[in-house]
Coordinates of C-alpha atoms and ligand atoms in Angstrom, one line a residue:
X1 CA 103.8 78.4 86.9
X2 CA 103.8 75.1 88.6
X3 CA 100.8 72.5 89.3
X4 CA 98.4 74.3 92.5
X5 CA 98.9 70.7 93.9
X6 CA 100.6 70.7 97.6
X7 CA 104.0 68.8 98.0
X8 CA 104.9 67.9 101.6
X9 CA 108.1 67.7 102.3
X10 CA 110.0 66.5 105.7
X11 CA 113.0 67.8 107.6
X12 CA 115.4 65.6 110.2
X13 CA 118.0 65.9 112.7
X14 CA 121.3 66.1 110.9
X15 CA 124.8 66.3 111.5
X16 CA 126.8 69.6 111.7
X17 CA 126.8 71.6 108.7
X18 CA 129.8 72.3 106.8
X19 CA 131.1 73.7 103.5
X20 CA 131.7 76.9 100.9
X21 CA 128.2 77.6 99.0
X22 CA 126.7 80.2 97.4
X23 CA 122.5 81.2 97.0
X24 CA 120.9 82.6 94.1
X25 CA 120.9 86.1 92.8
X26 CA 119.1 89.2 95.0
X27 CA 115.4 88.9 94.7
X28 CA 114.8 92.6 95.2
X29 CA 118.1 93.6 92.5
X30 CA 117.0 90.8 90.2
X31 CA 113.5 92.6 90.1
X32 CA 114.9 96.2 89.4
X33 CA 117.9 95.1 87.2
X34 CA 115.1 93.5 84.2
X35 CA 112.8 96.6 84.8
X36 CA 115.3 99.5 84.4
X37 CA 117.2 97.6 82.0
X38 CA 113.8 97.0 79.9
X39 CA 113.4 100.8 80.2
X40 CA 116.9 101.6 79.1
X41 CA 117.4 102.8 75.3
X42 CA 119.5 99.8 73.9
X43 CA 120.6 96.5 75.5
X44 CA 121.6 95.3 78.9
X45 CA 123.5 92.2 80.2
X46 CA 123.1 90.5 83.7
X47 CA 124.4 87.9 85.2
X48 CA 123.2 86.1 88.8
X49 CA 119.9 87.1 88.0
X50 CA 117.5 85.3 90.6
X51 CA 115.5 82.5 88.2
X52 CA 112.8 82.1 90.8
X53 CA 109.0 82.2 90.0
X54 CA 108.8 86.1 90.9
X55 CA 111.5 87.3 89.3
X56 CA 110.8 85.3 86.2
X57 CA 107.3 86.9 86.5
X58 CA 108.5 90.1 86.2
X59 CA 110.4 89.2 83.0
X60 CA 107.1 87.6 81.6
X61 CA 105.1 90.5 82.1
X62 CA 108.2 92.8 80.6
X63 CA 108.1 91.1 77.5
X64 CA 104.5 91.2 77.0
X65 CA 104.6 94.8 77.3
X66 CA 107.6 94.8 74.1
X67 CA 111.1 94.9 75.9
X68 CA 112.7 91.4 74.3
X69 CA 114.6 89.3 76.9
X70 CA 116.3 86.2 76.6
X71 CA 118.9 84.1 78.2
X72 CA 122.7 82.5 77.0
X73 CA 124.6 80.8 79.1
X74 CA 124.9 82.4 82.5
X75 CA 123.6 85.9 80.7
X76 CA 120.2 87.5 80.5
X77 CA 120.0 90.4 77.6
X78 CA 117.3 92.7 77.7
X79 CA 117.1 94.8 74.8
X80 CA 115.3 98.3 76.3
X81 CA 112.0 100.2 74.9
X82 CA 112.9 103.2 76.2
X83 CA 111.8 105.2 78.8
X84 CA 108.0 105.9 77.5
X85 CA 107.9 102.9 75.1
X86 CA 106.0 100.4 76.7
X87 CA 103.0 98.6 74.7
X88 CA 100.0 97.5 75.5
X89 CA 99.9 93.9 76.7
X90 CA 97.4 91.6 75.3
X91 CA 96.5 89.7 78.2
X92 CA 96.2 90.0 82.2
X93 CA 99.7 89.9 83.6
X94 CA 100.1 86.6 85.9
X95 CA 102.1 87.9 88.9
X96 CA 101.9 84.7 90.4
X97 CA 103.0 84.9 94.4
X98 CA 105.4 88.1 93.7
X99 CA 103.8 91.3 95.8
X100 CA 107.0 92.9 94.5
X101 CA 106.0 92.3 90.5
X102 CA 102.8 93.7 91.1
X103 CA 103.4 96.8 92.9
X104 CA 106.3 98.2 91.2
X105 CA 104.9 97.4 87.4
X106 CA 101.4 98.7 88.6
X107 CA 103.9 101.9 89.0
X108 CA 105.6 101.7 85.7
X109 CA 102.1 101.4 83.8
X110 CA 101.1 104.4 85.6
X111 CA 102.3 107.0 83.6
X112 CA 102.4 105.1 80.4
X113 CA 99.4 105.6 78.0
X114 CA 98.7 101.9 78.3
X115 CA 96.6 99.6 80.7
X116 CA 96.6 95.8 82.0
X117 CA 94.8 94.1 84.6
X118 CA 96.8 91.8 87.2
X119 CA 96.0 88.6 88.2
X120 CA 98.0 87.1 91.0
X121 CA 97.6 83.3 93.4
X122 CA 95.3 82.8 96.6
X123 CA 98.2 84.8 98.6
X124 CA 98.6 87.9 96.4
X125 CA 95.1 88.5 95.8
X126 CA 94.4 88.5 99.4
X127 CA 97.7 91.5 100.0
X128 CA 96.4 95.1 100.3
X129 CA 97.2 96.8 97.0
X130 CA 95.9 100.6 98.5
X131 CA 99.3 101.8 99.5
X132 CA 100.5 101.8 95.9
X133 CA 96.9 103.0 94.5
X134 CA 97.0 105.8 96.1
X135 CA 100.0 107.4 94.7
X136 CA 99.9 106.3 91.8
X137 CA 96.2 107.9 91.4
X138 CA 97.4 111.2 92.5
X139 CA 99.4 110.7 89.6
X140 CA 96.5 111.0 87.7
X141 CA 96.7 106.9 87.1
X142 CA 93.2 105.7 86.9
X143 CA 93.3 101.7 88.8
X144 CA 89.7 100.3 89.3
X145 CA 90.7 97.0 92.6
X146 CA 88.2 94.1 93.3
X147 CA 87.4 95.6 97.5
X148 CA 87.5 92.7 99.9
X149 CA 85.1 93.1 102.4
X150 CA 87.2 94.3 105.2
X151 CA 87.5 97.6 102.5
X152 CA 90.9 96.9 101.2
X153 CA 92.0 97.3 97.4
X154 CA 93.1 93.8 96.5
X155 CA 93.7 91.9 93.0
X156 CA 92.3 91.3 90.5
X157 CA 92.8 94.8 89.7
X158 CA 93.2 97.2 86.4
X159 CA 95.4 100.3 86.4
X160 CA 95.1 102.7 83.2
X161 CA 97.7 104.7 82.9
X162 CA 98.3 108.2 82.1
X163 CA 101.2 110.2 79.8
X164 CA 101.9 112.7 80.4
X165 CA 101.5 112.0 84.4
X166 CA 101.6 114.9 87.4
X167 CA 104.8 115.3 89.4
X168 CA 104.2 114.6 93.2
X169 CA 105.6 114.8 96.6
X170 CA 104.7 112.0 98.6
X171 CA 105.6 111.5 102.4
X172 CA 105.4 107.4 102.5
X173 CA 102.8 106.5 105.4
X174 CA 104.4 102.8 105.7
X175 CA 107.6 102.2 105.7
X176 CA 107.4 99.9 101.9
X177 CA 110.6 99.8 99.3
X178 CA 108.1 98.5 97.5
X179 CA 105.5 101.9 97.9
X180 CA 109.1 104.2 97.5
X181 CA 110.0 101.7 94.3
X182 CA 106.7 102.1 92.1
X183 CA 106.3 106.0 92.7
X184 CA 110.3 106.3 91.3
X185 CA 109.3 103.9 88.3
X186 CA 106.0 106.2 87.6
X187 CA 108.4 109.2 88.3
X188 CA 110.6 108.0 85.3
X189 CA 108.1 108.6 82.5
X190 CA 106.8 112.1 84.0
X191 CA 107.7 115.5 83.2
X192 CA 109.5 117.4 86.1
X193 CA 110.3 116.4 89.6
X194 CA 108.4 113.7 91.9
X195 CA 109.9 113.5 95.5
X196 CA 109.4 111.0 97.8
X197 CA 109.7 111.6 101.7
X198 CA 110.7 108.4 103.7
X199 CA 110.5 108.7 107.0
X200 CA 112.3 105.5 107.9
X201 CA 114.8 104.2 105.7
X202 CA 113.6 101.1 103.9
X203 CA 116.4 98.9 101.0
X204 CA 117.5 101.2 98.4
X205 CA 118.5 99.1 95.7
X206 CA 116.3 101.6 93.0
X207 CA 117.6 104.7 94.3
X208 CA 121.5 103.4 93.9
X209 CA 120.4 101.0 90.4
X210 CA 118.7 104.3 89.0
X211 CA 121.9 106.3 89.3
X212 CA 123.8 103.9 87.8
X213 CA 121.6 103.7 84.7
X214 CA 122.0 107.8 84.6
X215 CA 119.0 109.3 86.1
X216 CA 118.9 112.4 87.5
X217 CA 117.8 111.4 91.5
X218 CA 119.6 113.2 94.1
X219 CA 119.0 111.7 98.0
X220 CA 118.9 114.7 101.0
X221 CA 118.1 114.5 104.9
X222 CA 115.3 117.1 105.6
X223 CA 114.8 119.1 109.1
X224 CA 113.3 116.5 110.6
X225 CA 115.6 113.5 109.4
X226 CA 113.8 111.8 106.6
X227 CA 115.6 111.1 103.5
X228 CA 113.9 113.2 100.3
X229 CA 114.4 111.5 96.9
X230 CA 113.9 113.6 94.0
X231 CA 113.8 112.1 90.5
X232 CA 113.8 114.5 87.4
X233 CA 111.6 112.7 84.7
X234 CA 111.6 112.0 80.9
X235 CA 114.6 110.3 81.7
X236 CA 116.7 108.5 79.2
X237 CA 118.5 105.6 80.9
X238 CA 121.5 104.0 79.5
X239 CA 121.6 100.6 79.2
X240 CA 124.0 99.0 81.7
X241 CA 125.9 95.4 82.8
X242 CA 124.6 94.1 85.9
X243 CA 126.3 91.7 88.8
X244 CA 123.7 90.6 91.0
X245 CA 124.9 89.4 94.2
X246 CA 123.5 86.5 96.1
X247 CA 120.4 87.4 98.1
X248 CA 120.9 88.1 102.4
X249 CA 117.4 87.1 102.7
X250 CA 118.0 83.6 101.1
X251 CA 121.4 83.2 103.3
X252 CA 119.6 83.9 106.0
X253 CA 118.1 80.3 106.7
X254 CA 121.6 78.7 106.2
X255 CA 123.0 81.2 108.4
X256 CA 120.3 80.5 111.4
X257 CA 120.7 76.9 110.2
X258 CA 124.6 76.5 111.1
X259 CA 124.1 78.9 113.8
X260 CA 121.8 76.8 115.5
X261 CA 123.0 72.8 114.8
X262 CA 126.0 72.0 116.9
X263 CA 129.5 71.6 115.2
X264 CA 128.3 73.7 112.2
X265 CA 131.3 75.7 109.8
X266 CA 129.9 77.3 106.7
X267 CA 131.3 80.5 104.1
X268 CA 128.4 81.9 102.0
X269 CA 130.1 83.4 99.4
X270 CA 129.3 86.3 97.4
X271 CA 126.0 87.9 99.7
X272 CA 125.0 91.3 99.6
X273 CA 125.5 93.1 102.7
X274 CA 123.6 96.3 101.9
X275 CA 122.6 98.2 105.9
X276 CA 119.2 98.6 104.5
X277 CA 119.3 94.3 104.5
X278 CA 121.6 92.9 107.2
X279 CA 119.5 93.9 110.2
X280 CA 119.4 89.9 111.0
X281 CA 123.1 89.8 111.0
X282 CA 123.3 92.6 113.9
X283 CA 120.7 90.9 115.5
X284 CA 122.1 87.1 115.4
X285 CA 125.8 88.9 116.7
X286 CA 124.2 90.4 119.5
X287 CA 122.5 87.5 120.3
X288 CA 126.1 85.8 120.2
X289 CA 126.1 84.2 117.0
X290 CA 129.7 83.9 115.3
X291 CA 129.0 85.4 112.5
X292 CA 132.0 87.6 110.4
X293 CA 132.4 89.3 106.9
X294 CA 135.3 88.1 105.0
X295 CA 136.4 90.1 101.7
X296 CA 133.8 92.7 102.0
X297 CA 133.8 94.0 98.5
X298 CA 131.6 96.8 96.5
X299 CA 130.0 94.9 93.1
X300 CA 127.8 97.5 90.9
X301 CA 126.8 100.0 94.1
X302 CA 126.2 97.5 96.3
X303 CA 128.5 96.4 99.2
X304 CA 128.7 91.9 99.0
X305 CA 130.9 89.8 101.4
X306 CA 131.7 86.4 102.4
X307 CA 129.6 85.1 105.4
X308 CA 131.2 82.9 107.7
X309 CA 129.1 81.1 110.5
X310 CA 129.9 79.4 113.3
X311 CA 127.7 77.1 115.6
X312 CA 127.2 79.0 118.5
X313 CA 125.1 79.3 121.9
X314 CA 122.6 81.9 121.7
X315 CA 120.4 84.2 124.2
X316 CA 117.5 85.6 123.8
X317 CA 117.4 89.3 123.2
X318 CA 115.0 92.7 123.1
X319 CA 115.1 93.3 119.5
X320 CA 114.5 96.9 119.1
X321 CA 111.8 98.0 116.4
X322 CA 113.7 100.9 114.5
X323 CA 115.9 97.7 113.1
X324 CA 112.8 95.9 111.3
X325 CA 112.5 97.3 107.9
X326 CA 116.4 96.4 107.5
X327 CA 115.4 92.7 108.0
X328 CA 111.3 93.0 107.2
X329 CA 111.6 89.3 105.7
X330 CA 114.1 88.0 108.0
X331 CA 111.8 87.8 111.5
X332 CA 110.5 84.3 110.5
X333 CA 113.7 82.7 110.7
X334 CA 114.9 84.9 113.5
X335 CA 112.0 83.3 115.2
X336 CA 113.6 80.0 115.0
X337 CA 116.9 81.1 116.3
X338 CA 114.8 82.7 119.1
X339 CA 113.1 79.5 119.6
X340 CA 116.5 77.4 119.8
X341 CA 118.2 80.2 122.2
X342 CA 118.6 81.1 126.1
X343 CA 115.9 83.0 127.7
X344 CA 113.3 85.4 126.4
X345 CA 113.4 87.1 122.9
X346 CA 110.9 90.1 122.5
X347 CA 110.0 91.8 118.8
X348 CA 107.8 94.7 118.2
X349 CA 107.0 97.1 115.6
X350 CA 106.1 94.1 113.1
X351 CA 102.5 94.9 112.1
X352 CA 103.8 95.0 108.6
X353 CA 104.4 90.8 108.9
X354 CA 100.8 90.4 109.0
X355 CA 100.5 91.7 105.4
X356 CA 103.4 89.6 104.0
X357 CA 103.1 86.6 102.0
X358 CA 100.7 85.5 104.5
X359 CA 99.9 86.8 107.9
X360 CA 103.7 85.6 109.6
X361 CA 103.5 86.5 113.3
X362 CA 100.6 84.3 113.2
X363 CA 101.3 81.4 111.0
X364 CA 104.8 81.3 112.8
X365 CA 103.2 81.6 116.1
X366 CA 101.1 78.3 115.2
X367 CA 103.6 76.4 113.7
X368 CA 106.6 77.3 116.4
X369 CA 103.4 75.9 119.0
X370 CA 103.1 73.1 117.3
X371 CA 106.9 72.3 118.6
X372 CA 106.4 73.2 122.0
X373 CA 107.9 76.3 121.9
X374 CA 106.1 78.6 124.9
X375 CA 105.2 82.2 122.7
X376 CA 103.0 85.0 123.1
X377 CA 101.5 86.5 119.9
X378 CA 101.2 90.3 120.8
X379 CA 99.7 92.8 117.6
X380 CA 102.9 93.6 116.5
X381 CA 105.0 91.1 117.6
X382 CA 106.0 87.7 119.3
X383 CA 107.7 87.4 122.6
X384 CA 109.7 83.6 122.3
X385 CA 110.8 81.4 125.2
X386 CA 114.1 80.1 124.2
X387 CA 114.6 75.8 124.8
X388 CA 118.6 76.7 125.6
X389 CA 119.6 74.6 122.4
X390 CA 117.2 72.0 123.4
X391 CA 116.0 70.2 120.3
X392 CA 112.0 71.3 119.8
X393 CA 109.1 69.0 120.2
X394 CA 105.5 69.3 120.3
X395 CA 103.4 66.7 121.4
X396 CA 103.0 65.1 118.1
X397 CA 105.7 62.7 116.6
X398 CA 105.7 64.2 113.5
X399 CA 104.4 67.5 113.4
X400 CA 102.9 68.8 110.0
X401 CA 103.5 72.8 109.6
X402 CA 101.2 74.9 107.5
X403 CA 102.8 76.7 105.3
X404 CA 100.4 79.1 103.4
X405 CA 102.1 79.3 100.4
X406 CA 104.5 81.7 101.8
X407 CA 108.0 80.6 101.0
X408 CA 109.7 82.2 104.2
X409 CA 107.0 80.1 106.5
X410 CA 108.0 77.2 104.8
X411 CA 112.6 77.6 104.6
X412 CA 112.3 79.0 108.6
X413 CA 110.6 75.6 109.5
X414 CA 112.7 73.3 106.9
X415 CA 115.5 75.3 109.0
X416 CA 114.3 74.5 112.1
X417 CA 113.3 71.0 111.5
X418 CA 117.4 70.5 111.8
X419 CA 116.6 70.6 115.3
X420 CA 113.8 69.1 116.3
X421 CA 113.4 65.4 118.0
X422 CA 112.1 63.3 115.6
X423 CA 111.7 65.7 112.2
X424 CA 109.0 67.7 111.0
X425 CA 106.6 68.1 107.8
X426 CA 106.0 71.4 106.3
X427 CA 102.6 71.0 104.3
X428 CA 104.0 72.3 101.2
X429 CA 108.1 73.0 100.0
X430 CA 106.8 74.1 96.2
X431 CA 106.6 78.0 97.2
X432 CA 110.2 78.1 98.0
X433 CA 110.4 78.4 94.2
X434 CA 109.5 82.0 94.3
X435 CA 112.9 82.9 95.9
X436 CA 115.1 80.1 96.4
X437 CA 115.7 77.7 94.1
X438 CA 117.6 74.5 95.0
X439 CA 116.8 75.3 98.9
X440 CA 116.2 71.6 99.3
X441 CA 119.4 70.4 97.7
X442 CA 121.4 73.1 98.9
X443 CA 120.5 72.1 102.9
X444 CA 121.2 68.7 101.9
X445 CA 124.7 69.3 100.8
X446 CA 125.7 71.2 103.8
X447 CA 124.4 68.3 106.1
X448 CA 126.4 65.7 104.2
Ligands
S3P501 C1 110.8 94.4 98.7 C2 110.4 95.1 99.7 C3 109.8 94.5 101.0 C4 110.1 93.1 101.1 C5 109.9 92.3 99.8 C6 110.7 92.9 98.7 C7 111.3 95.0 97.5 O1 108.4 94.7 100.9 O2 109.3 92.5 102.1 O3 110.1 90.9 100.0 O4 112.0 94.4 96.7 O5 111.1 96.2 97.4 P1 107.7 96.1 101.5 O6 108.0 97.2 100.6 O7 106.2 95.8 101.4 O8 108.2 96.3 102.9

């Protein structure tokens, strides 16, 4: 983990952004791909693995539970324990910013007859850990969570597993790949069948990694239209080789950045286009974005394309809410678009923003003020008044945003700093290492 010390950085005006890049690896995939492959019986190669703090996270905690994972060249090898072979780690497990490390490994030490306390920075230990705990403990899991005084489950927190564990069905009360993620990896190590009843369809990279790695999970629509996953566990999973495709919720900020500086021409190559992701992409279209798929292609399960962008005029929109868990971390930087566009754009539905890295309809609403953008912050949602293409200003000659150590807060303003009057500061550019990697160069190569 890197220094706690703040680094400011500042974004400009620049010229129309052109070029062919690429983004790093899938954050979500990258997660799943070390865990099932460090639960597989033997080893397992992948290649575009995410190296950001999260994901690398993950892979600490892994190997101090006994899987062995290194790296060669481009390749990460993960030689597997086994299904039921994890071992007791000897110290807390530093999950850092990474929500997703902590909730789906506080699933896999569920039903293992192990236990280990996470530890996690001033932004995860503030995130509501009860959605997971709950499950899990019906599981028979027993997870003792410091309780904030508000009465919500938070980190530091202790989960003592349980082998063998209790099958169970579970109809998810928030819509959370996250929730649907650590039940499956508590399911693995359990005798019989767990089901899981989602409601709303959230990304379904484990159901579609598990197959691959030969569970037994079958995925049917019941009466009332939710999907019903059922995972038979005990499973032995074979280990596999693993493509992970460049993350849609890291192209996102350079697809809202050429959409909205004029003269812009930029191919993204290789980006996952799974539905359950590219609910931004719909949005941006209909919002008159140029925006088109080139060699759409299907690597390991999941559908990946080119992305090519296109500077374009855009109006403001209703967005509806059933389209939000498809881009859950996308709404920060659709708030920029919204901010540069014609007219009024409305969201709703978004309670679950307030529980992200940080609260995000409210740090964006401060920040986005702070330009001059006219907004109304509703509960569960922001209503923007578009500046027609307008570069933003606030009153202040150089605005400094605060970014609460949530990476997303801090790439949508770095995005929208491209478009401002005289530049912007964003208090703090070091969380963008949790997801993205060479952000900062990467911008700069497109604007030069
Ligand atoms: C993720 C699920 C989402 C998302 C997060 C990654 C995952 O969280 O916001 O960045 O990999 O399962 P929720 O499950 O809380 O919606």
């Amino acid at each position: 983990m890197t220094s706690n010390t703040p680094q400011p950085a500042t974004f400009k005006p620049s010229g129309a952004l052109s070029g062919k890049i690429s983004v790093p690896g899938d954050k979500s995939i990258s997660h799943r791909a070390l865990i099932f492959s460090a639960l597989a019986v033997g080893k397992s190669r992948i290649t575009g693995l995410l190296e950001g703090e999260d994901v690398l996270a993950t892979a600490d905690a892994l190997r101090a539970m006994g899987a062995r994972i290194e790296k060669k060249d481009d390749v990460w090898t993960v030689h597997g324990v086994g299904v039921g072979g994890l071992m007791q780690p000897d110290a807390a497990l530093e999950m850092g910013n990474s929500g997703t490390s902590t909730r789906l490994l506080m699933g896999l030490i569920a039903s293992h007859a192990i236990s280990a306390t996470f530890i996690g920075d001033a932004s995860l230990t503030k995130r509501p850990m009860g959605r997971v705990i709950e499950p899990l403990s019906q599981m028979g899991a027993d997870i003792r969570a410091r309780e904030t005084s508000d009465h919500k489950a938070c980190l530091p927190l202790t989960v003592r597993g349980i082998c063998p564990a209790i099958p169970i069905e579970y109809r998810l009360p928030v819509a959370s790949a996250q929730v649907k993620s650590a039940i499956l990896l508590a399911s693995l190590n359990t005798p019989g069948i767990t089901r899981i009843i989602e409601p709303v369809l959230t990304r379904d990279h484990s159901e579609t990694m598990l197959k691959g790695f030969g569970a037994q999970i079958s995925v049917t629509t019941d009466a009332d239209g939710s999907r019903v996953i059922s995972l038979t566990g005990e499973a032995e999973l074979q280990p596999q080789k693993i493509k992970v495709p460049g993350d849609p919720s890291s192209a996102a900020f350079l697809v809202v950045a050429a959409l909205i500086v004029p003269g812009s021409d930029i191919l993204i190559e290789n980006v996952g286009i799974n539905p359950t992701r590219s609910g931004l992409f719909e949005v941006l279209q209909n919002m008159g974005g140029d925006i088109s798929f080139k060699k759409q292609r299907t690597v390991g399960g999941e559908p990946v394309a080119d992305i090519h962008v296109k500077h374009s005029p855009l109006t403001g929109i209703d967005v509806p809410a059933h389209i939000a868990p498809s881009m859950i971390d996308e709404f920060p930087v659709l708030f920029i678009a919204a901010a540069l566009a014609s007219g009024e754009t409305t969201t709703r539905g978004l309670h679950e923003l307030r529980v992200k890295e940080s609260d995000r309809l409210s740090q964006m609403a401060k920040g986005l003020e702070l330009l001059g953008v006219k907004l109304t912050e509703k509960d569960d949602g922001l209503v923007i008044e578009g500046s027609g293409g307008k570069p933003l200003s606030g009153g202040r000659a150089k605005p400094v945003i605060e970014t609460a150590l949530d990476h997303r807060i801090a790439m949508s303003f770095a995005v929208a700093g491209l478009v401002t009057k005289g530049g912007l500061t964003i208090d703090d550019i070091k969380p963008v290492e949790t997801s993205f990697p060479g952000f900062d160069t990467l911008m700069k190569q497109l604007a030069s």
